[in-house]
CSV table of C-alpha atoms and ligand atoms in Angstrom, one decimal:
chain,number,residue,atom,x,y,z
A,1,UNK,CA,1.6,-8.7,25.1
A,2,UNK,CA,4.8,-9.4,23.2
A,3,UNK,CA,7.4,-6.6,23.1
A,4,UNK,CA,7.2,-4.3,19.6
A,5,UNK,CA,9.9,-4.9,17.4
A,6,UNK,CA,12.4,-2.4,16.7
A,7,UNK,CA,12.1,-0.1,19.5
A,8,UNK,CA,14.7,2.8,18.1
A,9,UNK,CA,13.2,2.6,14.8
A,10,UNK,CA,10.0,3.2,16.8
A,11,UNK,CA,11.2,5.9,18.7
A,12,UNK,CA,12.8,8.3,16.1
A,13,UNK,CA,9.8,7.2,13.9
A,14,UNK,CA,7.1,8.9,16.6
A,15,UNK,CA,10.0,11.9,17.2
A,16,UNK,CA,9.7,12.8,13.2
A,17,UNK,CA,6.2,12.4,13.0
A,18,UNK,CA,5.8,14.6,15.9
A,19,UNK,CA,6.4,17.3,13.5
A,20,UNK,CA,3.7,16.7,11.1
A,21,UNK,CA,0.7,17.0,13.7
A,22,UNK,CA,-3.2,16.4,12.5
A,23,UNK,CA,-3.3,20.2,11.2
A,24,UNK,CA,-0.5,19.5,8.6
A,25,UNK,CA,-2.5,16.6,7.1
A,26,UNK,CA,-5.6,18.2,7.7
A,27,UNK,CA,-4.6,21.3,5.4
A,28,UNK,CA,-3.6,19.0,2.6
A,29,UNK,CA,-6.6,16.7,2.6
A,30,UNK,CA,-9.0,19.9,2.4
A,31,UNK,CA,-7.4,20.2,-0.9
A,32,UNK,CA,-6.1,16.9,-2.0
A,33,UNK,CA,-2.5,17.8,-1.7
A,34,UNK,CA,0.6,15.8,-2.1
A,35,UNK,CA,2.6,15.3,1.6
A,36,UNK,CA,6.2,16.3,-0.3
A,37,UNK,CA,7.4,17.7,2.8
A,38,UNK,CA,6.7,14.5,4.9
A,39,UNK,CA,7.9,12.5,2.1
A,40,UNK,CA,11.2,14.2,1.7
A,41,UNK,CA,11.7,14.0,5.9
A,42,UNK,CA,11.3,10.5,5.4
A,43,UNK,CA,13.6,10.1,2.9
A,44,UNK,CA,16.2,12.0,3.7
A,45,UNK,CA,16.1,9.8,7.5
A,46,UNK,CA,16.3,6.9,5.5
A,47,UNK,CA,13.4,5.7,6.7
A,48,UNK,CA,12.4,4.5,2.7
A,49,UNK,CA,15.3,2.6,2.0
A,50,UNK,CA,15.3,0.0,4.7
A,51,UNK,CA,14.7,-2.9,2.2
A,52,UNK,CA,17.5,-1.9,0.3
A,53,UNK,CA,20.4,-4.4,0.7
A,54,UNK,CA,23.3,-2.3,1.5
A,55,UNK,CA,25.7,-3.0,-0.9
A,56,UNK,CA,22.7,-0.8,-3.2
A,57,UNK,CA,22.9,2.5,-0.4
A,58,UNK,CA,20.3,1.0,1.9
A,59,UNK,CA,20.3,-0.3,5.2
A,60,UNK,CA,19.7,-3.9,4.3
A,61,UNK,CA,17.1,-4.6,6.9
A,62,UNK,CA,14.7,-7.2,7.0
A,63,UNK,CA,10.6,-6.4,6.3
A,64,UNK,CA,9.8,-6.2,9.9
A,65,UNK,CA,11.7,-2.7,10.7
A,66,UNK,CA,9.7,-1.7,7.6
A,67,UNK,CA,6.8,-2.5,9.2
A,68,UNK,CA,7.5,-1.0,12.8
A,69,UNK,CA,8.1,2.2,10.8
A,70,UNK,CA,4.6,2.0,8.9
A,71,UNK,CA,2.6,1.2,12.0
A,72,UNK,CA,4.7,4.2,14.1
A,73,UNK,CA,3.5,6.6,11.1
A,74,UNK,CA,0.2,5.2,11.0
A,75,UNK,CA,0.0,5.0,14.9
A,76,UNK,CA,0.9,9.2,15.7
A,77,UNK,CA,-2.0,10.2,12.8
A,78,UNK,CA,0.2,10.3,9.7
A,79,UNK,CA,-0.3,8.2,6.7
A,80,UNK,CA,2.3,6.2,4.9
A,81,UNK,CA,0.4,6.1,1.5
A,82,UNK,CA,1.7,8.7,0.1
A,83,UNK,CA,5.3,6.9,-0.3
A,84,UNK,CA,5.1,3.2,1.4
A,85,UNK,CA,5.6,1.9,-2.5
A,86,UNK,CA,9.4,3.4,-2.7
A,87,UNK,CA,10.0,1.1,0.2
A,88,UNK,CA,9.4,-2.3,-1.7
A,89,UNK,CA,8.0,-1.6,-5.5
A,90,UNK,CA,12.0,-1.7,-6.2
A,91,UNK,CA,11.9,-5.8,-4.9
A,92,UNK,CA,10.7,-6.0,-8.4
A,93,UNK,CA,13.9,-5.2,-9.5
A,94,UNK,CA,16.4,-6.7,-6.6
A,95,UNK,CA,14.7,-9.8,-7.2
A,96,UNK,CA,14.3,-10.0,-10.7
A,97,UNK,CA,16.3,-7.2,-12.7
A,98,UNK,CA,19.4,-8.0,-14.0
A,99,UNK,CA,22.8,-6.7,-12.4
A,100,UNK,CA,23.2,-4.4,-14.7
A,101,UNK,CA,19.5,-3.2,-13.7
A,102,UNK,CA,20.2,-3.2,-10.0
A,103,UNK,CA,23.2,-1.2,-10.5
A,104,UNK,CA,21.9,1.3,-12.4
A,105,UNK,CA,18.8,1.9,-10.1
A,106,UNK,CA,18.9,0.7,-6.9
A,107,UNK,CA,21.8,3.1,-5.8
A,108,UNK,CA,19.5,6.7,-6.9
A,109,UNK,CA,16.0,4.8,-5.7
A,110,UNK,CA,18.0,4.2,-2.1
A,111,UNK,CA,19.2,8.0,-1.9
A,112,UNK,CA,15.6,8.8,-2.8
A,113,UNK,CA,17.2,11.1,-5.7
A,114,UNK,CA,14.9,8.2,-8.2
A,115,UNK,CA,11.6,7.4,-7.1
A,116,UNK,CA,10.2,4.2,-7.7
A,117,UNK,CA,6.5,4.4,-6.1
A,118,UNK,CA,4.3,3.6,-8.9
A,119,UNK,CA,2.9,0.3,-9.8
A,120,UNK,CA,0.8,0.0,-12.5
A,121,UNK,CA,-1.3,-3.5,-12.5
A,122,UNK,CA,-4.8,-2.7,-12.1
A,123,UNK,CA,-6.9,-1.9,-15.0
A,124,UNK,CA,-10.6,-0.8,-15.7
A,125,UNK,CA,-12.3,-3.4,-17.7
A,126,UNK,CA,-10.4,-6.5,-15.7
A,127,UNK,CA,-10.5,-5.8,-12.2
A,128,UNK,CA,-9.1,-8.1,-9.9
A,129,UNK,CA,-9.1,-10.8,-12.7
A,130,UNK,CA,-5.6,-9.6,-13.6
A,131,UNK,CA,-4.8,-11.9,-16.3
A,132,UNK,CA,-7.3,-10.5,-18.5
A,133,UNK,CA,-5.6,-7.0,-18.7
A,134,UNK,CA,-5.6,-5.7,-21.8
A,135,UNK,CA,-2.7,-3.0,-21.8
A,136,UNK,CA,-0.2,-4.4,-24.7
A,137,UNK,CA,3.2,-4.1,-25.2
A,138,UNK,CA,4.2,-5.3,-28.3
A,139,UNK,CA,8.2,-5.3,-29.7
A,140,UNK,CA,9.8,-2.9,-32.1
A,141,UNK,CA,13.1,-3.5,-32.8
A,142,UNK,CA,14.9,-2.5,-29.7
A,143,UNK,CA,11.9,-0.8,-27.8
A,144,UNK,CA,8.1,-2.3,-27.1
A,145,UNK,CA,5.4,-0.3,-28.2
A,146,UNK,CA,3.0,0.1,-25.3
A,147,UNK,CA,-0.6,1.0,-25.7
A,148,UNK,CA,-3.9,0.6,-23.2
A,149,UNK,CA,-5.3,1.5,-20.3
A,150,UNK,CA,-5.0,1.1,-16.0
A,151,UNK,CA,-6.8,2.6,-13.3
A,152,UNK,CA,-6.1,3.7,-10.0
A,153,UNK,CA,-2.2,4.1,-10.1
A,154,UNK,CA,-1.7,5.7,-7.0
A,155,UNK,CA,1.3,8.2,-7.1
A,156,UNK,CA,2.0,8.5,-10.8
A,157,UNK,CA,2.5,12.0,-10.8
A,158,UNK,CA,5.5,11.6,-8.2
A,159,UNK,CA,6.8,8.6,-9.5
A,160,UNK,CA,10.2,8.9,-11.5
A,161,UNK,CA,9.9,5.3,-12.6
A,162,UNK,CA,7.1,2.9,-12.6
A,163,UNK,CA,6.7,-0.7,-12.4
A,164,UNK,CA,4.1,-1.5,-15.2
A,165,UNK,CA,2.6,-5.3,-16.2
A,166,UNK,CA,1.5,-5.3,-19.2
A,167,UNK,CA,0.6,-8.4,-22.1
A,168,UNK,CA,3.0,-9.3,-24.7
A,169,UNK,CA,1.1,-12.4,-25.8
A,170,UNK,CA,-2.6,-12.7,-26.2
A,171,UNK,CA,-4.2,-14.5,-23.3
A,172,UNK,CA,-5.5,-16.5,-25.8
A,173,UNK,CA,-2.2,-17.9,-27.9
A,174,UNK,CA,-0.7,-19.0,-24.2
A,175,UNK,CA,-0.9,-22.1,-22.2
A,176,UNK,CA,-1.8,-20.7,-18.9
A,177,UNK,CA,-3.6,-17.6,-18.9
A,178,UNK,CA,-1.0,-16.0,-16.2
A,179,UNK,CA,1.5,-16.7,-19.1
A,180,UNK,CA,2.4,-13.9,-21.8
A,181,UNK,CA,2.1,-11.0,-19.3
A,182,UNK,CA,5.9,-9.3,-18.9
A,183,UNK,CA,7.1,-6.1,-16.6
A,184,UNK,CA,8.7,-3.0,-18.1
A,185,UNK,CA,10.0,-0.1,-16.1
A,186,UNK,CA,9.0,2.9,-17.4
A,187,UNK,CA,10.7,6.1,-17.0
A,188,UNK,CA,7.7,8.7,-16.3
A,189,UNK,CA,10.0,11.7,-16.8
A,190,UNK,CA,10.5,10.5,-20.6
A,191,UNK,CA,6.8,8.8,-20.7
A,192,UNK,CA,4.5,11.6,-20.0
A,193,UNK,CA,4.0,13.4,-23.3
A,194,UNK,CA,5.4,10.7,-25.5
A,195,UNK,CA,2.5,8.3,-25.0
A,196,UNK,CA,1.7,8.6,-21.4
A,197,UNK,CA,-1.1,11.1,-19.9
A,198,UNK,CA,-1.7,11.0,-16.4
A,199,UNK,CA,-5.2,11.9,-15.2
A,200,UNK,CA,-5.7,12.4,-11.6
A,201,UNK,CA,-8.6,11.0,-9.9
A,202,UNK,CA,-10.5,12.0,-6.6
A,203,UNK,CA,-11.5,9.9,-4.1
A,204,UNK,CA,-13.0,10.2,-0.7
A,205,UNK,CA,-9.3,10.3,0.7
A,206,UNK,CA,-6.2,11.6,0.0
A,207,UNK,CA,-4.2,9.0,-2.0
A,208,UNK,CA,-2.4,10.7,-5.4
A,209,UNK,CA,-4.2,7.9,-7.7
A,210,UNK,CA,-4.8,8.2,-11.2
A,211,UNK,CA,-5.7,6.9,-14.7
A,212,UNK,CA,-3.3,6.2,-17.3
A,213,UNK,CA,-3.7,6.3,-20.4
A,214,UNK,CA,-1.1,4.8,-23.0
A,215,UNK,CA,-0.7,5.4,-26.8
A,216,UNK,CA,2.1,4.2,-28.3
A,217,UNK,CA,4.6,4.8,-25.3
A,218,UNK,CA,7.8,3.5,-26.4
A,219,UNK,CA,9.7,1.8,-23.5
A,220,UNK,CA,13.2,0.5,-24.3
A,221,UNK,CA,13.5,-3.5,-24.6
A,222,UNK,CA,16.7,-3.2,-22.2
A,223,UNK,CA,13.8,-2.0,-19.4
A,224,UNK,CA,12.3,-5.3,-19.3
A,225,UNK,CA,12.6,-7.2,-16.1
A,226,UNK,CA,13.2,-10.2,-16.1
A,227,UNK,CA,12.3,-12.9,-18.9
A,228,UNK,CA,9.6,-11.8,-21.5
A,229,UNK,CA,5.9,-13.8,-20.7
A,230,UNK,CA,6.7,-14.3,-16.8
A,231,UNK,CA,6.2,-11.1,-15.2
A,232,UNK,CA,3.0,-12.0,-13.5
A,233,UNK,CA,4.9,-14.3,-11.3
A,234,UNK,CA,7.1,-11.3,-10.5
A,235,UNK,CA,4.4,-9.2,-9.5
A,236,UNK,CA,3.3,-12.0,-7.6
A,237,UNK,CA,6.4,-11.8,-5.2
A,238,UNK,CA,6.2,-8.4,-4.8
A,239,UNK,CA,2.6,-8.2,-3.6
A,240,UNK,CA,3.5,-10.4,-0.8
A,241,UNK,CA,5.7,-7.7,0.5
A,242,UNK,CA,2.9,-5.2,-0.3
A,243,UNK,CA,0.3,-6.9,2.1
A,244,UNK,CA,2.5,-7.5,5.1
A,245,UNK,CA,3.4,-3.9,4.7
A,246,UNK,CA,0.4,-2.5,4.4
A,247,UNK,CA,-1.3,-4.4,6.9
A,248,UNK,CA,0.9,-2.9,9.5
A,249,UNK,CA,0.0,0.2,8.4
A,250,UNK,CA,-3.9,-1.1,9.5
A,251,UNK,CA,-2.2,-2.0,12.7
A,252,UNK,CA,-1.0,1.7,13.2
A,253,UNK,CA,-4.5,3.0,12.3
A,254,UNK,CA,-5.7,0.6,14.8
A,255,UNK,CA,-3.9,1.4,17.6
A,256,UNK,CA,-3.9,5.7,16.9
A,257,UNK,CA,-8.2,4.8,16.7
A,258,UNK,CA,-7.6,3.0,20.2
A,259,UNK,CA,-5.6,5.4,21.7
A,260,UNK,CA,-7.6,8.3,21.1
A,261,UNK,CA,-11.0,6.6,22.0
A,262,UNK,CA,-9.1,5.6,25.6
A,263,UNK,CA,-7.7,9.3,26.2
A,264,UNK,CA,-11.4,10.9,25.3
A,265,UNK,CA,-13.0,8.3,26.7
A,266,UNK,CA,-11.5,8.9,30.2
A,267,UNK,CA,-11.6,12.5,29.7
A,268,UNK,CA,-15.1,13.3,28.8
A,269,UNK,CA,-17.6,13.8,31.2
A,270,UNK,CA,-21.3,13.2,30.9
A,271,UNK,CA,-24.2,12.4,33.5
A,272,UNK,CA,-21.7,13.6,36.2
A,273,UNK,CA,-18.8,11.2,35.3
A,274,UNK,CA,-16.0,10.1,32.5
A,275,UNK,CA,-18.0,8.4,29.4
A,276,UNK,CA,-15.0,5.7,29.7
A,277,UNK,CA,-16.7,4.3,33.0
A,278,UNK,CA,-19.8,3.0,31.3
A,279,UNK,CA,-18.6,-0.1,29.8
A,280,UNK,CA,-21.1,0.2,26.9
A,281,UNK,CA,-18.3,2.3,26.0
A,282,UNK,CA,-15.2,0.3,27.4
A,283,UNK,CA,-16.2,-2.9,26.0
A,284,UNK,CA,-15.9,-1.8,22.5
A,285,UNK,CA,-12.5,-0.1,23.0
A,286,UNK,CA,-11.3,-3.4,24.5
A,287,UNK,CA,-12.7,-5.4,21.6
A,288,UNK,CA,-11.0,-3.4,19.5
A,289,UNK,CA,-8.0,-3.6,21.3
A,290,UNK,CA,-8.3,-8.2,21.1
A,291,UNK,CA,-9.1,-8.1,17.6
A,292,UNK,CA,-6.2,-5.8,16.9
A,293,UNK,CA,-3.6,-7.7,18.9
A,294,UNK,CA,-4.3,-11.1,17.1
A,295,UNK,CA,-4.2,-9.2,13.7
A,296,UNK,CA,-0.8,-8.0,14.8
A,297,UNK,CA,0.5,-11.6,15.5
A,298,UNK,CA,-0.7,-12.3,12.3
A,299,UNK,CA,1.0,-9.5,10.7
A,300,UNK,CA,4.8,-10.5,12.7
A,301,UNK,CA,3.9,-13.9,12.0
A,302,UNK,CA,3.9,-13.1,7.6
A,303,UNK,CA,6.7,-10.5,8.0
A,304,UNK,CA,8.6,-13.4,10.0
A,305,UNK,CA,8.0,-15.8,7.0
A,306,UNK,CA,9.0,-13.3,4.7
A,307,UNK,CA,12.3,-12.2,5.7
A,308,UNK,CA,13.2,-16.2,6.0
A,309,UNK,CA,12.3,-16.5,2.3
A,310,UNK,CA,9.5,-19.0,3.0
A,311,UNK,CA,6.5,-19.2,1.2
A,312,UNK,CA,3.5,-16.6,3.1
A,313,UNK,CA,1.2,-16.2,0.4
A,314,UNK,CA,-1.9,-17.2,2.8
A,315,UNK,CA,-0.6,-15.6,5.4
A,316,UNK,CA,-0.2,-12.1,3.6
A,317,UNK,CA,-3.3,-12.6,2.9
A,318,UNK,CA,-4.8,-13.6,5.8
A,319,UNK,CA,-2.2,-10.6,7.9
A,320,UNK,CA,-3.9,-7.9,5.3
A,321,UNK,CA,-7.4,-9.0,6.2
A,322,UNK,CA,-7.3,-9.3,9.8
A,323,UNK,CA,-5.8,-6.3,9.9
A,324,UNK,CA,-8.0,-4.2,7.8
A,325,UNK,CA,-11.1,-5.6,9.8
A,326,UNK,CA,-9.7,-4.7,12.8
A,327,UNK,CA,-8.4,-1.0,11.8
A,328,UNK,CA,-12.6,-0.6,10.4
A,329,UNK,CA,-13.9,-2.0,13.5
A,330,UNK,CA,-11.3,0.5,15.6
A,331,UNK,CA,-12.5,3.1,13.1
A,332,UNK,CA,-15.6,2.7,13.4
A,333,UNK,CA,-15.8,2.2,17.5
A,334,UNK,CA,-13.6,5.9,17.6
A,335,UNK,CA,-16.1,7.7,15.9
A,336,UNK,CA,-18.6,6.1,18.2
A,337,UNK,CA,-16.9,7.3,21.4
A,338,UNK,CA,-15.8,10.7,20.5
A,339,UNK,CA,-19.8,11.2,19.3
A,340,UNK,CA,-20.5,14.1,17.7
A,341,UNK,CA,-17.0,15.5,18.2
A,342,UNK,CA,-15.6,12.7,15.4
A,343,UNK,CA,-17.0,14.1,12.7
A,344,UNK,CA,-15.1,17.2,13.4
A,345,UNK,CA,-11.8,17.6,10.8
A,346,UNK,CA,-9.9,19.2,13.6
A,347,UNK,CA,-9.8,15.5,15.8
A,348,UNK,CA,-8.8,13.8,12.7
A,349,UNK,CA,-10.9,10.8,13.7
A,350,UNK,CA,-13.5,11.3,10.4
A,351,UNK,CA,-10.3,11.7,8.5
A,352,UNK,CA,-8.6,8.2,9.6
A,353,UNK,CA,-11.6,6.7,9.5
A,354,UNK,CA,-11.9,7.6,5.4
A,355,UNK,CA,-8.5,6.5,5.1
A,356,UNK,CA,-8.4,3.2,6.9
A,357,UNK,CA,-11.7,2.0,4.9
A,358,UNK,CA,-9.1,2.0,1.7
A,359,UNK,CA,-7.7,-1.1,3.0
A,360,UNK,CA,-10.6,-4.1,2.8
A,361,UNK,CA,-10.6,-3.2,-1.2
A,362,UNK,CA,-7.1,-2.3,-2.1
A,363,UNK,CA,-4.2,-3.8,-2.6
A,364,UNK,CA,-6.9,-6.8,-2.4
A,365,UNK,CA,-10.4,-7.0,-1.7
A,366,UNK,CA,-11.3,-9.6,1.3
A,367,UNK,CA,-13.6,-11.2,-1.4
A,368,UNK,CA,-10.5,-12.7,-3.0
A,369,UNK,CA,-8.4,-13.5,0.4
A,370,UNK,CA,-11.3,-15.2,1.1
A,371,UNK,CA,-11.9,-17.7,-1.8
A,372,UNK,CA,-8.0,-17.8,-1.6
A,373,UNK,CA,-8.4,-19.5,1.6
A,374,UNK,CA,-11.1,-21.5,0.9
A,375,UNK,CA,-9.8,-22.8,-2.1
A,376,UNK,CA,-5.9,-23.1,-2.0
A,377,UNK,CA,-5.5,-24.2,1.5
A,378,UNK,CA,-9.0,-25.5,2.2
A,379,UNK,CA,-9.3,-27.0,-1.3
A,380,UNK,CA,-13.1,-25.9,-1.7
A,381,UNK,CA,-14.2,-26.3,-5.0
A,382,UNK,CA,-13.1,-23.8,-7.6
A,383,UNK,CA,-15.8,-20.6,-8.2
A,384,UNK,CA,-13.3,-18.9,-10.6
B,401,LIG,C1,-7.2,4.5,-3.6
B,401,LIG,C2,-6.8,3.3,-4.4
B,401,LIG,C3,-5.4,3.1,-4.7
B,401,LIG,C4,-5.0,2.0,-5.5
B,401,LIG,N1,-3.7,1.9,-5.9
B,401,LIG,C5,-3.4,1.0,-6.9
B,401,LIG,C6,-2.1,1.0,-7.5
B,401,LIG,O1,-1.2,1.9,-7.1
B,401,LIG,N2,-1.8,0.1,-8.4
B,401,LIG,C7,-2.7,-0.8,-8.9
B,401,LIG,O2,-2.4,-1.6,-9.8
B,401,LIG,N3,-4.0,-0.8,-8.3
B,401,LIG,C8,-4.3,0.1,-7.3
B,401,LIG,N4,-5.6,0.0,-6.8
B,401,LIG,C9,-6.6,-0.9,-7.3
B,401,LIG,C10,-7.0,-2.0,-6.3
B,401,LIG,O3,-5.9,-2.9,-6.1
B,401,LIG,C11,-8.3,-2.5,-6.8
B,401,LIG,O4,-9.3,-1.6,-6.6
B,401,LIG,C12,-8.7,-3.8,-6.0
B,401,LIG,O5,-7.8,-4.8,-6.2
B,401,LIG,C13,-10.1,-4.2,-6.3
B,401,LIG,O6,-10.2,-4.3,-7.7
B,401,LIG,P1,-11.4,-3.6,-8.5
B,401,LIG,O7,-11.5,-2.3,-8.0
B,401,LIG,O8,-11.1,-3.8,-10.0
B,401,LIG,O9,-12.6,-4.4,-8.1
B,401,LIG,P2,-13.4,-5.6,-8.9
B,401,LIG,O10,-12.4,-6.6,-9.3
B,401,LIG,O11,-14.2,-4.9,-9.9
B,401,LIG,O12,-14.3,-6.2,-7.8
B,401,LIG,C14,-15.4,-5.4,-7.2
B,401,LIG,C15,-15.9,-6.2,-6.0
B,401,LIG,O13,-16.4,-7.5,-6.3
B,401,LIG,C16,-15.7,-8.4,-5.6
B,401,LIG,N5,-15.5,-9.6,-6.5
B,401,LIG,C17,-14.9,-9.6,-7.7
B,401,LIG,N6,-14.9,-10.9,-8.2
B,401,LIG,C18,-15.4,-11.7,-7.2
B,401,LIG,C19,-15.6,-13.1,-7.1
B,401,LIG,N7,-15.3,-13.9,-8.1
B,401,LIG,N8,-16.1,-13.6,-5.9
B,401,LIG,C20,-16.5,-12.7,-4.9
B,401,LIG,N9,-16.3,-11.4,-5.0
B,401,LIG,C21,-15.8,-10.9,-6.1
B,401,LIG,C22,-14.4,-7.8,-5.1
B,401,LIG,O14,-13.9,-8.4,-3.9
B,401,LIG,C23,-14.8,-6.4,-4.9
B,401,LIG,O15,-15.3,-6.2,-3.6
B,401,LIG,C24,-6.0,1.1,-6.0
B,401,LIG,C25,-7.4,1.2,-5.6
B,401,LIG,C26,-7.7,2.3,-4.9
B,401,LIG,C27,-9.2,2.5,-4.6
């Protein structure tokens, strides 16, 4: 197997992580807690600001030492979800923001002292079909006027800033329906009151989403990124970053599911000998183990792309979805071999295993990699 990637990274990555063992994340998912003492370790080691070029604050790297830190923190038992956005939601803005923009943000977002973690697309009535949202921002003078509805914001509520698409022309009076659709950054600290309510929402893991709702938010004009009627395109480069990422985070999971199963499995005796002998039981862990190792040359083979600006749209895709499947499969293969003992909070098997299923639906479901594939590289007829 090739040699990881950013072995020091890796290194301090497990030492930190080290100090926030299963019973730290097992006391905050009882109760659906934010991580802000994780968080702020992370942040204050730098560890968020990899992506941002230097000249910002950051350190300027290239997406893969963002990825060797989300699989290290996936791979001891943590979980990156609770900030992984702050790392690349602000591409948004380095790619497409204006300098005065980038000056005025980048600097506090690297520090940490601005948090930029939310990113509001998603909505309840359009689902994946994204260019049928329905949230409309329309101009006043020098501010738009924002009113509607998304779903499933994850982090809203410890967000300073947030990256929100929104329509400012009817999908119906444009040319292409991806047209019309424009990205404001909101500033939640002014927001929430003044036309923003956050509502939390529970799910079976602990992931800080929420509903917003908007009525009349006023966002200043000079918060647009970018040009008017094009910021689906821009969302569009940043979710390229977002799959890579997050599929190495389904690599960490992966591997922590695999390591565990090995260790019990060659610890726990039954009918006179280790469990891990019987290779109804070994087979699995080493299936497991080939399915995640291609996913992961899938995942350095997108990052790769990535950082030497080429097109990877397929192969985000394709990284995200391998990588998802093989974290469930891991997931699922864990639980088998631990038996009865991984349903029990205290092995934190049940508790991965709830928070690697996130990953076949969200940021995409494999429905839409799929017919991706088949229709943009395989050119299959159109379904949609
Ligand atoms: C915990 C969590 C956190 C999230 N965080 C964020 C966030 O921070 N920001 C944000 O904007 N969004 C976020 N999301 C939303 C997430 O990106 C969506 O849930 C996901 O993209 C799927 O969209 P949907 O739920 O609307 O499903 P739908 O679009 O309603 O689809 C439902 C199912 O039908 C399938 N399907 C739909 N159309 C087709 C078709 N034509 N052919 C075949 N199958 C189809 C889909 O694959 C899916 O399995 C989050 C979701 C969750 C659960």
């Amino acid at each position: 197997m090739p040699e990881a990637s950013h072995p020091e990274i890796r290194e301090s990555v497990r030492r930190l992580c080290a100090d926030f063992p299963g019973s730290y994340w097992q006391a905050l998912d009882r109760d659906r807690i934010y991580p802000t003492e994780f968080v702020r370790t992370l942040t204050s080691s730098g560890f968020l600001s990899v992506l941002v070029p230097e000249e910002f604050g950051g350190a300027g790297l290239g997406l893969s030492a963002a990825t060797a830190i989300l699989e290290e923190i996936h791979r001891s038992g943590c979980n990156g979800g609770a900030c992984h956005a702050q790392m690349y939601t602000m591409g948004t803005i380095l790619k497409h923001g204006s300098a005065e923009q980038k000056q005025r943000y980048l600097p506090g977002i690297a520090s940490g002292e601005l948090r930029l973690q939310a990113f509001g697309v998603t909505e309840p009535t359009s689902g994946t079909d994204t260019t049928r949202i329905k949230t409309f921002a329309r101009r006043d003078g020098d501010d738009y006027v924002v009113s509607g509805q998304k779903i499933w914001i994850s982090r809203a509520e410890h967000s300073d800033l947030m990256v929100l698409l929104v329509r400012t022309t009817p999908r119906d009076q444009v040319a292409k329906s991806s047209d019309g659709m424009s990205v404001l950054l909101v500033d939640m600290r002014e927001a929430v009151g003044n036309g923003l309510t956050i509502r939390p929402v529970r799910t079976m893991l602990n992931h800080a989403t929420t509903e917003l709702f908007f009525d009349d938010l006023r966002v200043p004009a000079a918060n647009l990124i970018g040009e008017e009627g094009k910021g689906f395109k821009y969302i569009l480069d940043g979710m390229n970053a977002e799959r890579i990422l997050i599929a190495s985070e389904c690599i960490g999971d992966g591997r922590f599911f695999i390591d565990r199963a090995s260790a019990y499995a060659s610890g726990r005796e039954v009918f006179g000998r280790p469990i891990g002998e019987n290779q109804g039981i070994q087979f699995p862990i080493a299936r497991a183990h080939v399915q995640l190792s291609a996913a992961a040359a899938m995942v350095d083979q997108a990052a790769a792309m990535f950082e030497a600006g080429e097109p990877c749209g397929t192969e985000a895709n394709m990284a995200k979805m391998l990588a998802s499947e093989a974290s469930w499969y891991a997931a699922d293969m864990c639980i088998q071999t631990h038996g009865g003992f991984g349903f029990a909070e205290e092995y934190d098997i049940e508790r991965k295993f709830r928070e690697t299923r996130l990953y076949q639906v969200a940021p995409i479901s494999t429905n839409l990699i799929l017919s991706h594939v088949a229709t943009h590289v395989l050119k299959l007829p159109k379904s949609f």
